[in-house]
Coordinates of C-alpha atoms and ligand atoms in Angstrom, one line a residue:
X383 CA 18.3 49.4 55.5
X384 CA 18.4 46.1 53.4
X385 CA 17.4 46.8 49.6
X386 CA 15.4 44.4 47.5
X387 CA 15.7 43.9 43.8
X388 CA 12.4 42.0 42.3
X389 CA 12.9 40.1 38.7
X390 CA 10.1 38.8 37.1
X391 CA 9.3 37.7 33.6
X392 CA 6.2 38.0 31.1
X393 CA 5.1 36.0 28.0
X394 CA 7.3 33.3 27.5
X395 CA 9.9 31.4 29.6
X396 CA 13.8 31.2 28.7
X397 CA 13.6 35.2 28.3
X398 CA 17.1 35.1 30.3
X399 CA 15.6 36.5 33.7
X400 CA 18.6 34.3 35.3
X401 CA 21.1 36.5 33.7
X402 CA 19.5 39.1 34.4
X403 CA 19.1 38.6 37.9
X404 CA 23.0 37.9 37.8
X405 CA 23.9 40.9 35.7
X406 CA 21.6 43.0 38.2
X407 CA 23.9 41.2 40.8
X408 CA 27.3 42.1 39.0
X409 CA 26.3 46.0 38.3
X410 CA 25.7 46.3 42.6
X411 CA 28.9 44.4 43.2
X412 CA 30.9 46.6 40.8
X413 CA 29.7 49.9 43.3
X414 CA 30.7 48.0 46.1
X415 CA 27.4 47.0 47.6
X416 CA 27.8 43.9 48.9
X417 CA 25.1 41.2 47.3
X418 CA 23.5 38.1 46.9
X419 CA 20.9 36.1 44.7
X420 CA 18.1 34.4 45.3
X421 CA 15.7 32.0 42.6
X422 CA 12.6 31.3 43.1
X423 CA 11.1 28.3 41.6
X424 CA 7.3 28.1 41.9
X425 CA 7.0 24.1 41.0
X426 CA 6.2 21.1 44.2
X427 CA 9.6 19.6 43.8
X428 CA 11.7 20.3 47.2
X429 CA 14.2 21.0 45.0
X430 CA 15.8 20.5 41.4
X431 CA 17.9 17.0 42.5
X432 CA 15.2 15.2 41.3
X433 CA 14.5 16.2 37.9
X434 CA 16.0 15.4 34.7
X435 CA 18.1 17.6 33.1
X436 CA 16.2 17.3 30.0
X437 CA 13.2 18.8 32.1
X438 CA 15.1 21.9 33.8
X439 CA 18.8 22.1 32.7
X440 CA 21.3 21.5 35.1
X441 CA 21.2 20.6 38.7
X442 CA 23.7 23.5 40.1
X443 CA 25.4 22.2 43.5
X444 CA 26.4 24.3 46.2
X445 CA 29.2 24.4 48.5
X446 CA 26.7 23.7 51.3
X447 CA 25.8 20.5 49.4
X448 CA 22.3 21.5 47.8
X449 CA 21.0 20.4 44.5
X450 CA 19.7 23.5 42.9
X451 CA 18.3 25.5 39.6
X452 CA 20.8 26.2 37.5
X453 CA 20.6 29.7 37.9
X454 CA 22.2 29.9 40.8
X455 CA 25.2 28.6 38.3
X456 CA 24.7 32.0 36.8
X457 CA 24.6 34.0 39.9
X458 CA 27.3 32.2 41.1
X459 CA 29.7 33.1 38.2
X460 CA 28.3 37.1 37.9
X461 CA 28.7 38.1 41.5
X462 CA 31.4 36.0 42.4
X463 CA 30.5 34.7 45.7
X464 CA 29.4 30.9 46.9
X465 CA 25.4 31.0 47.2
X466 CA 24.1 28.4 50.0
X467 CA 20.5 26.5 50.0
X468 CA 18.7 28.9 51.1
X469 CA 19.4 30.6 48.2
X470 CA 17.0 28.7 46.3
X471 CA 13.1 28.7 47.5
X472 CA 10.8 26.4 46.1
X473 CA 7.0 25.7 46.4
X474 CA 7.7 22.7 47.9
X475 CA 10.2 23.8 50.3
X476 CA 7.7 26.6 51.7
X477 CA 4.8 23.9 51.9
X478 CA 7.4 21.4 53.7
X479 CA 8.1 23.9 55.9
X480 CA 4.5 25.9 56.7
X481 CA 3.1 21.8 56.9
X482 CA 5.9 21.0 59.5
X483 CA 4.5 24.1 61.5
X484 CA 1.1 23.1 61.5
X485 CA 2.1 19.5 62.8
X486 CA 3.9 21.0 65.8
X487 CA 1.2 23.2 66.2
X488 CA 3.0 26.6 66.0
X489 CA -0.2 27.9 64.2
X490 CA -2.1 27.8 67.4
X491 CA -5.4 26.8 66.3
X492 CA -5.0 29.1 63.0
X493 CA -7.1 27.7 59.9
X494 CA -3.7 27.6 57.8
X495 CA -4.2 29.6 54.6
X496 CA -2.1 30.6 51.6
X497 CA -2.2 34.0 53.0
X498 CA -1.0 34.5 55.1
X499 CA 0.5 31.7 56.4
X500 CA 3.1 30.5 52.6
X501 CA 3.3 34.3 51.5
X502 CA 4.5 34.8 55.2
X503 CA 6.9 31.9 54.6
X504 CA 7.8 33.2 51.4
X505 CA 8.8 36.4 52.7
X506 CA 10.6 35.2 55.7
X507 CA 12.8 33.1 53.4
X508 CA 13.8 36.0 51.5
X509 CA 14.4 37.8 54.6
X510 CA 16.4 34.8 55.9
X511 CA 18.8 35.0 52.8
X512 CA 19.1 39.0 52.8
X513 CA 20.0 38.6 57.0
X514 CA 22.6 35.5 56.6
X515 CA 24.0 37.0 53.7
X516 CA 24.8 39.7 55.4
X517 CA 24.3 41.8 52.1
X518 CA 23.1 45.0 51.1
X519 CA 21.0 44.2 48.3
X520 CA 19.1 41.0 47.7
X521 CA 18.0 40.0 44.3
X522 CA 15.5 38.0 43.8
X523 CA 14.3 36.6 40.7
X524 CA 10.9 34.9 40.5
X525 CA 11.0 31.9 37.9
X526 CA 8.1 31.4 35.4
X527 CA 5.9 33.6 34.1
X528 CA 3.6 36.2 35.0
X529 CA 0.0 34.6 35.1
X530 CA 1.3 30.9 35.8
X531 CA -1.1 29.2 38.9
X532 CA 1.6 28.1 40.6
X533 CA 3.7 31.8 40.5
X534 CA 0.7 33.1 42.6
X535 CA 1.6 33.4 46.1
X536 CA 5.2 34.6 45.2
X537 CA 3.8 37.3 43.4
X538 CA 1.6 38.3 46.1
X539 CA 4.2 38.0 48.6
X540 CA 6.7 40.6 46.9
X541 CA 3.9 42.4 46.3
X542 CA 3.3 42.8 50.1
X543 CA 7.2 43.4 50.3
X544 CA 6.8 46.7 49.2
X545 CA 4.7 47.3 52.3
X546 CA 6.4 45.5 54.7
X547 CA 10.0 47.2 54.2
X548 CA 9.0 50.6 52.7
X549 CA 8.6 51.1 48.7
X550 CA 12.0 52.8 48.9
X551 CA 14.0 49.5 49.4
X552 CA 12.6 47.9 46.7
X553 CA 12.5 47.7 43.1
X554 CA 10.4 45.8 40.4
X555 CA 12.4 44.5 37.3
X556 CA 10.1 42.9 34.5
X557 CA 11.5 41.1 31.6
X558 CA 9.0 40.7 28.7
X559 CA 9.4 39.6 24.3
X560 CA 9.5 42.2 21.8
X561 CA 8.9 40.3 18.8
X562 CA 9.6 41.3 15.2
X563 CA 7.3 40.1 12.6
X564 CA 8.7 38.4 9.9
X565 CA 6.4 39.5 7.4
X566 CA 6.9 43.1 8.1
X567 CA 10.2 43.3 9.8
X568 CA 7.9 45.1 12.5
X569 CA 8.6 45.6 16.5
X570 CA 5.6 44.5 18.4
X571 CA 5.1 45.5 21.7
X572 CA 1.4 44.2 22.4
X573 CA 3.1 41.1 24.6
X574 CA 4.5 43.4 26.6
X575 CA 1.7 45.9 27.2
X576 CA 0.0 42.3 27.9
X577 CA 1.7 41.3 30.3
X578 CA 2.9 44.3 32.1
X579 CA -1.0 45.1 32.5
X580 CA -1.2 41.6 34.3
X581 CA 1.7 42.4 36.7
X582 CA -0.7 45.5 37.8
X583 CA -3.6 44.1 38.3
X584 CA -1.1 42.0 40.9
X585 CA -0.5 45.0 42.5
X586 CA 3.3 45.2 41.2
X587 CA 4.1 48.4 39.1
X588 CA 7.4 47.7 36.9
X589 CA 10.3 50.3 37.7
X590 CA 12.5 48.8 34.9
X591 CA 11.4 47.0 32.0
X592 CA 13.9 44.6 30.2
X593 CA 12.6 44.0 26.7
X594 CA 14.1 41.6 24.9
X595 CA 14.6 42.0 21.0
X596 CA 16.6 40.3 18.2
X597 CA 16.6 44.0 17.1
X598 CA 17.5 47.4 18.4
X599 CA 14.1 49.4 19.8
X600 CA 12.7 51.6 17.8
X601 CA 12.0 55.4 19.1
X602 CA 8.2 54.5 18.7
X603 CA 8.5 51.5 20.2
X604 CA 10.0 52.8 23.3
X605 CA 7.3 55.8 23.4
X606 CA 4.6 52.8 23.3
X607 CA 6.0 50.9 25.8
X608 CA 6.9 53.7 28.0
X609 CA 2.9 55.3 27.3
X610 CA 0.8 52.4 28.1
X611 CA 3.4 50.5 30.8
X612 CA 3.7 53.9 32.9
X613 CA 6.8 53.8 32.8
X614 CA 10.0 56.8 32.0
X615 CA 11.3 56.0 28.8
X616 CA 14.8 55.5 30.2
X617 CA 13.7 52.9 32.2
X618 CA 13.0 50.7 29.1
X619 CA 16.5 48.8 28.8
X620 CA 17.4 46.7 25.6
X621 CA 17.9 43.2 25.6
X622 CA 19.6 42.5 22.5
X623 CA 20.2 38.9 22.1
X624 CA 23.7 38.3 22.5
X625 CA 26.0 35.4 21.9
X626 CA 28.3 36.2 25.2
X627 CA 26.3 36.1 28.4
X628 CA 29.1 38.0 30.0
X629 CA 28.8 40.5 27.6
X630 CA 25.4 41.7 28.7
X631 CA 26.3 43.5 32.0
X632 CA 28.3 45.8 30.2
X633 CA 25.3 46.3 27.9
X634 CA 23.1 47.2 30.3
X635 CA 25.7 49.6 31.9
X636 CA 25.9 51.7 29.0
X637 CA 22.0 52.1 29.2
X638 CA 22.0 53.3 32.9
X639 CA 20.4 50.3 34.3
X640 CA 22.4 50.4 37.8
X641 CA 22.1 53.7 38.3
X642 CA 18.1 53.8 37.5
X643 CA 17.5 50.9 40.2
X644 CA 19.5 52.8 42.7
X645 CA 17.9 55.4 42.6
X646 CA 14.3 53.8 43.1
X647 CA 16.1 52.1 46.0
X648 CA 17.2 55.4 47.3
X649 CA 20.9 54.4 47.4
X650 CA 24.0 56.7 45.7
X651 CA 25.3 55.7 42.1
X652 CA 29.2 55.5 42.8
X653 CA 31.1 54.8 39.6
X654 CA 31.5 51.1 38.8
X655 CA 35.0 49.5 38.8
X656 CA 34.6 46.4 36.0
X657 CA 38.0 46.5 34.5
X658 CA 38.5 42.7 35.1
X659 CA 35.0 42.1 34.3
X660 CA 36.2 44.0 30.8
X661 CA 39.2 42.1 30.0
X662 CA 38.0 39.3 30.5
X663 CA 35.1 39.7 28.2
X664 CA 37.4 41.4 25.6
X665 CA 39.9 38.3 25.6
X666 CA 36.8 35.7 25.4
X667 CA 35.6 37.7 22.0
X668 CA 39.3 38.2 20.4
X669 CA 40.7 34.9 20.8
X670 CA 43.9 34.4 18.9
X671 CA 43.1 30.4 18.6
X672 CA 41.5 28.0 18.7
X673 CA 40.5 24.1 19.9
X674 CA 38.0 21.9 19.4
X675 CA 36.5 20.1 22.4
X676 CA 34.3 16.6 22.0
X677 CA 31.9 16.4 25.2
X678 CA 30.6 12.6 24.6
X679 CA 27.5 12.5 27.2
X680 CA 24.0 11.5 27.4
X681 CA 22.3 14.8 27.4
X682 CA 24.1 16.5 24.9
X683 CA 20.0 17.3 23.4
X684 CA 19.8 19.6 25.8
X685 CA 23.1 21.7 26.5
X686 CA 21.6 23.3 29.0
X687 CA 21.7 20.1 31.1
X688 CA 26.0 21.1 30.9
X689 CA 25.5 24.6 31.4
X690 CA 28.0 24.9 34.3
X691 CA 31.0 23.0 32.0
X692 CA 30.3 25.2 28.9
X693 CA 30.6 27.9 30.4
X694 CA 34.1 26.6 32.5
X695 CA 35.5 25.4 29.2
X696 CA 34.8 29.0 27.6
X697 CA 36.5 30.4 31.2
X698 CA 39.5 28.3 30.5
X699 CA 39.5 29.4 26.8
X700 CA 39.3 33.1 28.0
X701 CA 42.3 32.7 30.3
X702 CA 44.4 31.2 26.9
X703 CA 43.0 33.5 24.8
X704 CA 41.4 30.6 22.7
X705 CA 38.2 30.1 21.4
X706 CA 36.6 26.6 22.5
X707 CA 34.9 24.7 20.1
X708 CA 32.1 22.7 21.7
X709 CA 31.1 19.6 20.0
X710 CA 28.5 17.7 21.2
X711 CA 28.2 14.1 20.8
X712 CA 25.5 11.5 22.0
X713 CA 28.2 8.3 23.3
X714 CA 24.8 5.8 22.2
X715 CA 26.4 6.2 18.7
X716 CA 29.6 4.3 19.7
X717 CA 26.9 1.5 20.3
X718 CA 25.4 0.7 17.5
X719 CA 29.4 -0.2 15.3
X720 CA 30.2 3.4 14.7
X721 CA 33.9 3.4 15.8
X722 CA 35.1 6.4 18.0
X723 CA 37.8 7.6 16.5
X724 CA 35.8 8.3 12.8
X725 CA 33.6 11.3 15.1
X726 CA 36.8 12.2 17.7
X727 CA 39.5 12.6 15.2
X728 CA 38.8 15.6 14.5
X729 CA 38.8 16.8 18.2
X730 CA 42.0 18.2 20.3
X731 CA 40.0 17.1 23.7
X732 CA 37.4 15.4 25.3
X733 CA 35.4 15.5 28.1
X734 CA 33.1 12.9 29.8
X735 CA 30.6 14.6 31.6
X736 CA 29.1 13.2 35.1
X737 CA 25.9 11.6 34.6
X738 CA 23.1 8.7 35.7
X739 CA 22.2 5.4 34.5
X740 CA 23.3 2.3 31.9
X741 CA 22.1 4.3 28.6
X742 CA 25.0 5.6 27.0
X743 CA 28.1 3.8 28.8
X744 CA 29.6 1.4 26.7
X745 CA 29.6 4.2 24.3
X746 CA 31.8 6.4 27.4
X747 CA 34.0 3.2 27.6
X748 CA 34.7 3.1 23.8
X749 CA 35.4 6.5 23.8
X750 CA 37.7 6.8 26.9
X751 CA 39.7 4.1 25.5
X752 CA 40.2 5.9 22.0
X753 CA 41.5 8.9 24.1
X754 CA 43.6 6.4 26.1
X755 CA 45.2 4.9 23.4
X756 CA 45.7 7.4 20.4
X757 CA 47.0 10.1 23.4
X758 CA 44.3 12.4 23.3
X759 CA 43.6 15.1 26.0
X760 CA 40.8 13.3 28.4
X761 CA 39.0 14.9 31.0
X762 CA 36.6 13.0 33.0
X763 CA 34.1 13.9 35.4
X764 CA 32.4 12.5 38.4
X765 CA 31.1 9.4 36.0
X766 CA 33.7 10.3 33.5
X767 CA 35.9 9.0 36.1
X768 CA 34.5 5.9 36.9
X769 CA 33.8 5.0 33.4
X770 CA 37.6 5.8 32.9
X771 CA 38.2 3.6 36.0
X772 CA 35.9 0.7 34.4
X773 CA 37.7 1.1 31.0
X774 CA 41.5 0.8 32.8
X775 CA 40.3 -1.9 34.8
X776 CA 38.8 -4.0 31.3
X777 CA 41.7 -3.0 29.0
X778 CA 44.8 -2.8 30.8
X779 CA 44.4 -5.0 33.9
X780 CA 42.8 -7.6 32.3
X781 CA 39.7 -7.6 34.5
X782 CA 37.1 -9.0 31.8
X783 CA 33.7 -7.3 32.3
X784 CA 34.4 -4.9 34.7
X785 CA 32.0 -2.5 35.9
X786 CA 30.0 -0.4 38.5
X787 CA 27.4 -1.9 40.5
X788 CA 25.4 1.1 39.2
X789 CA 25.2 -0.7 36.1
X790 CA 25.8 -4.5 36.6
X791 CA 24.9 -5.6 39.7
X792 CA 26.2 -9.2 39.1
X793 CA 29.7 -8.0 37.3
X794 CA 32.8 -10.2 38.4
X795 CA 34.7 -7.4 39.1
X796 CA 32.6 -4.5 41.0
X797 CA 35.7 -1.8 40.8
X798 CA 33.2 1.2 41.3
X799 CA 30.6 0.8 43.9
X800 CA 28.0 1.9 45.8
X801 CA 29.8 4.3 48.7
X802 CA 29.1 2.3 52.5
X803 CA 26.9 4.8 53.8
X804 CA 24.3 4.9 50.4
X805 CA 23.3 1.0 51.3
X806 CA 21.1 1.8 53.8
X807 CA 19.7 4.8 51.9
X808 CA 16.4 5.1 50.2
X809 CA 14.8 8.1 49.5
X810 CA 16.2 9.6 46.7
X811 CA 16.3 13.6 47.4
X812 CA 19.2 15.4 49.0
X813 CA 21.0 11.7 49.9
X814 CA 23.6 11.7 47.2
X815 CA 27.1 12.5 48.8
X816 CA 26.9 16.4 48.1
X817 CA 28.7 19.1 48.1
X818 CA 32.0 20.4 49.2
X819 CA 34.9 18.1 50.7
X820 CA 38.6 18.4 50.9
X821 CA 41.0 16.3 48.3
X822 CA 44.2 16.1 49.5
X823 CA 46.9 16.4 46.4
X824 CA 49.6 14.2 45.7
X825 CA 52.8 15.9 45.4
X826 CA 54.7 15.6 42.1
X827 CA 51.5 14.6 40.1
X828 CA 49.7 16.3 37.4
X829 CA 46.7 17.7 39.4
X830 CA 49.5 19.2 41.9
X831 CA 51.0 21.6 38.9
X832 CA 47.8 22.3 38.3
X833 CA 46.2 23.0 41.2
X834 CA 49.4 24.1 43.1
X835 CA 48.0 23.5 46.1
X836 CA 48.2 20.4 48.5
X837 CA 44.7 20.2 49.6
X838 CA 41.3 21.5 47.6
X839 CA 37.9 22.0 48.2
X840 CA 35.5 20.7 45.6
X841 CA 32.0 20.0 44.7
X842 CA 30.6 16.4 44.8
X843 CA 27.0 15.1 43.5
X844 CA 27.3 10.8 43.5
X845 CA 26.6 8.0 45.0
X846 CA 29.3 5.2 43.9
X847 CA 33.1 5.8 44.3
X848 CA 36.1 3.6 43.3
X849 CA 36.0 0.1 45.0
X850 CA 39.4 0.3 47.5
X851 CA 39.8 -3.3 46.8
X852 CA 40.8 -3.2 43.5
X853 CA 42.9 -0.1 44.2
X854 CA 46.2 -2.1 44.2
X855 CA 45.6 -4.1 40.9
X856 CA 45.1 -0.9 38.8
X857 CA 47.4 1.2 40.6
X858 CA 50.2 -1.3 39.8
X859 CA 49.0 -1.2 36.6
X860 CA 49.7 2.4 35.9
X861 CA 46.6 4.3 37.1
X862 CA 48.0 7.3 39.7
X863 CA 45.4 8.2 42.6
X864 CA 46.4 11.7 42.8
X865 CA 43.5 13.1 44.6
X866 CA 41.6 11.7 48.3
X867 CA 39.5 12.5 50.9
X868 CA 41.4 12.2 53.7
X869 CA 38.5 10.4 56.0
X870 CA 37.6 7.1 54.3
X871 CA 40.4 7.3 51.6
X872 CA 37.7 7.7 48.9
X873 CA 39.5 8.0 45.3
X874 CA 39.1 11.8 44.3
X875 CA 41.4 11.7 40.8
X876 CA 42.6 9.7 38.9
X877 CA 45.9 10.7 36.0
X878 CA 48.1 7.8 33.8
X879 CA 51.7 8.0 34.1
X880 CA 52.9 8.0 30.1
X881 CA 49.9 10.0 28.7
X882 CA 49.8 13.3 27.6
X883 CA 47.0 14.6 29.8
X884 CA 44.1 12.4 30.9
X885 CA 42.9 13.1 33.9
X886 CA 39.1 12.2 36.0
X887 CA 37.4 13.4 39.2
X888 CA 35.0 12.4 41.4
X889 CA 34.0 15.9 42.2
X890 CA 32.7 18.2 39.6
X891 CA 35.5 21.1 38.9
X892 CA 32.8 23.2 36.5
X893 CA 30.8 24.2 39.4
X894 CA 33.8 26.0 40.7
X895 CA 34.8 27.9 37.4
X896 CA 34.4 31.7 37.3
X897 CA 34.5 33.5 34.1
X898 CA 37.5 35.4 36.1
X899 CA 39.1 32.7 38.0
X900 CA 39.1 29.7 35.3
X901 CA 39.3 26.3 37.4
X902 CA 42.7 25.2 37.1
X903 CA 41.7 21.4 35.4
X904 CA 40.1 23.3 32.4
X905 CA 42.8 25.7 31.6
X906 CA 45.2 22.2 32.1
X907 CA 42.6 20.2 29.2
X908 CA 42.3 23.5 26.7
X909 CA 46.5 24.1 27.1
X910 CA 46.7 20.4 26.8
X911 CA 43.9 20.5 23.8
X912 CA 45.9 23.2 21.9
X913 CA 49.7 21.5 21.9
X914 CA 48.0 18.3 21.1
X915 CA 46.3 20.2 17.8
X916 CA 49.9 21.7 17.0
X917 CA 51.8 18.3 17.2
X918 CA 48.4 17.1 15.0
X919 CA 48.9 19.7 12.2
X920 CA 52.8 19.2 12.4
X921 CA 52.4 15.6 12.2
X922 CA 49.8 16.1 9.1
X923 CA 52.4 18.4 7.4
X924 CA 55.0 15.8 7.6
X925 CA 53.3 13.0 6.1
X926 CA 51.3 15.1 3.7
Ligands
LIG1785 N1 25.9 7.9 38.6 C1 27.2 8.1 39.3 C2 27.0 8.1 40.8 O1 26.0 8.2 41.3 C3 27.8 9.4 38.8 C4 27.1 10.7 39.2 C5 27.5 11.9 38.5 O2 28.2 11.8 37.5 N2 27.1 13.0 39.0 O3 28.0 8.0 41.5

């Protein structure tokens, strides 16, 4: 019998219901049930391609090629295992779908309702998951918050789960704020008895209530919460805030978390093998150095909109034993005079991260050429590559006012440009060139010590791509293609010949990056970061 794990959250958003949804995830895996993740995200868009990261974080792409909520980023990582699109349900997708229906008449002559016609798609899209999937438990977590319009029909329709597969497959996880007072330096728990009482009037009875604290839970508190949310005292798990996210599943272990879901789920509490999971955690908290790592972007407001790169750069810092110093830095500054090198000096890398639009790319250009020139580790990505490509083609082969079409249309010397099948495309969702594709490696080059392979799959999300015309000029100019896809000859990386380490892709390695398998490219720009700060300081020494 397939087992269902519900996650919902009261009060406020940003509680962490992702990682707890992934966490729930890793503590199955680590018993060897076999799982998987769903999110649920109750807004109209189809899904998250078409928002701005400054609105919802990252958009998360899957191998399958969809553009998703960045949890799935988190899921992704925790239970070590590629998600697909159906992984990720939104309103929009359901109403798409039940609309589609109705056109081809499949209701036959039903008056088409919210229920039961969406909570029926709801719940057949969950189904769908757990069935493909193939897994033993499904975990689903339900984004927003308890009470939001829009969260409706989702909560009705895991509501009706519990009759539809038996209340002993499923379990109710609720996330909710304990917030100290300032003033007093008191826990309150009134949010949570707040919402909690709003989840039952729903019809959904928390098993397992997450509260999360900047402070450990009182006795009393957990008596309170435990009296008026009906609910065994056990079975109210801490949430400290933590500055590790991969720190929390052992957290959660030592409270008995696993082993009070499975046995709402009726399924035996085997002992959990997380050694990996353990060293890995203890290396990322005692590293031994460390490296500091300028990521010059355009959403660097919001890092949140790079979730999926952090989190590979602290991977790659784990595998070192280093500690990666992220500084963020908006590339508009190297706009308006400020020279790069006064902010960069100070850094032992940088990254350009992939991105849309003119705003910030002169600033990139600037930037890349610093890192060019003074022999700074350079990793570029997806537009980090073509602004590196932009900035080669300007400053070493002499090709005055190069540039993508992206962002001059009338520039003499288009060397990135729109990819041939994107000319005849206009609607904007789900038409990028997405997800994964082979890149074939060239022997003897960077990326092939690296990766050590000859041929890779990785993640793509764009819609221009080197111009094969000008392929020659800069290529006998020093710029090494040292990644392709095979059909179409499409540039996949790019490396120089006589610098340290600088290195761009089309595709977007961070998607790739688990916290126990570090993508290759990162461990090569922090190992590359940390020689580069030891020839710095010896240099300094020197002269000083
Ligand atoms: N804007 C560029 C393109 O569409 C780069 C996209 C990205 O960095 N993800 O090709």
């Amino acid at each position: 019998m397939k087992k269902f794990i519900f996650v919902t959250g009261g009060n406020v958003s940003s509680l962490g219901k992702g990682i707890a949804a992934a966490t729930i995830g890793l503590l199955m895996k680590a018993r060897g049930y076999s799982v998987t993740c769903v999110k649920v995200d109750p807004y109209l868009n189809v899904d998250a391609g078409t928002m701005s990261p400054f609105q919802h974080g990252e958009v998360f792409v899957t191998e399958d090629g969809a553009e998703t909520d960045l949890d799935l980023g988190h899921y992704e990582r925790f239970i070590d295992t590629n998600l697909t699109r159906a992984n990720n349900i939104t309103t929009g997708k359901i109403y798409q779908t039940v609309i589609e229906k109705e056109r081809r008449g499949d209701y036959l002559g039903a008056t088409v309702q919210v229920i039961p016609h969406i909570t029926n798609e709801i719940k057949e899209s969950i189904h769908f998951v757990a069935r493909e999937s193939g897994a033993d438990i499904t975990v689903v977590e339900i984004g927003g918050t308890v009470g939001d319009i829009e969260g409706g029909p989702f909560l009705e329709a895991i509501r009706q789960f519990k009759k539809d597969v038996g209340s002993e497959n499923v379990a109710y996880v609720h996330l909710t704020l304990v917030p100290t007072l300032t003033t007093s330096g008191e826990l309150k728990t009134k949010l949570t008895q707040h919402s909690v009482k709003e989840l039952r009037s729903l019809g959904i009875q928390p098993d397992v209530i997450i509260a999360r604290s900047s402070r450990p839970l009182t006795q009393g508190v957990r008596d309170k919460i435990s009296l008026f949310c009906d609910i065994d005292e056990e079975a109210v798990i801490l949430g400290l805030d933590t500055g590790l996210v991969y720190e929390i599943p052992l957290i959660f272990e030592e409270q008995g978390l696993a082993r009070i879901i499975l046995k709402k789920i009726g399924l035996p509490a085997t002992p959990a093998n997380f050694e990996e999971w353990k060293q890995m955690v203890d290396r990322m908290k005692n590293p031994t150095q460390s490296v500091r790592i300028g990521i010059v972007g355009k959403y660097v407001r919001l890092h949140d909109a790079y979730i999926s790169l952090n989190e590979a750069l602290k991977h790659a810092g784990g595998a070192l034993n280093t500690e990666v110093q992220i500084h963020w830095i908006d590339s508009t500054r190297f706009e308006d005079g400020e020279n790069p090198e006064d902010a960069l000096r100070e850094m032992d890398g940088i990254i350009i991260p992939g991105g849309f639009d003119i705003r910030g790319i002169e600033g990139k250009i600037r930037t890349i050429q610093y890192a060019r020139e003074a022999g700074v580790p350079f990793l570029g990505l997806c537009l980090g590559l073509q602004c590196a490509v932009i900035e080669f083609a300007r400053h070493v082969a002499n090709l005055k006012d190069a540039n993508s079409t992206e962002f001059n249309a009338s520039t003499p010397y288009p060397v990135i440009d729109l990819l041939p099948e994107q000319k005849r495309i206009f609607y904007k969702g789900g038409t990028m060139r997405l997800g994964a594709y082979p890149c074939h490696i060239l022997p003897e080059s960077l990326s092939f010590q690296l990766f050590q392979q000859e041929v890779v799959h990785e993640r793509h999300r764009h819609r221009y791509e080197v111009n094969n015309e000008f392929r020659q000029v800069l290529e006998s100019r020093g710029l090494r293609v040292s990644g392709w896809f095979p059909d179409g000859e499409l540039v996949e990386i790019i490396e120089l010949t006589g610098h340290p380490f600088f290195l761009a892709t089309q595709f977007h390695p961070e998607y790739k990056s688990r916290p126990t398998h570090p993508h290759p490219l990162f461990v090569g720009l922090v190992a590359h970061s940390l020689s580069h700060r030891r020839v710095k300081s010896l240099s300094l020494r020197e002269t000083g």
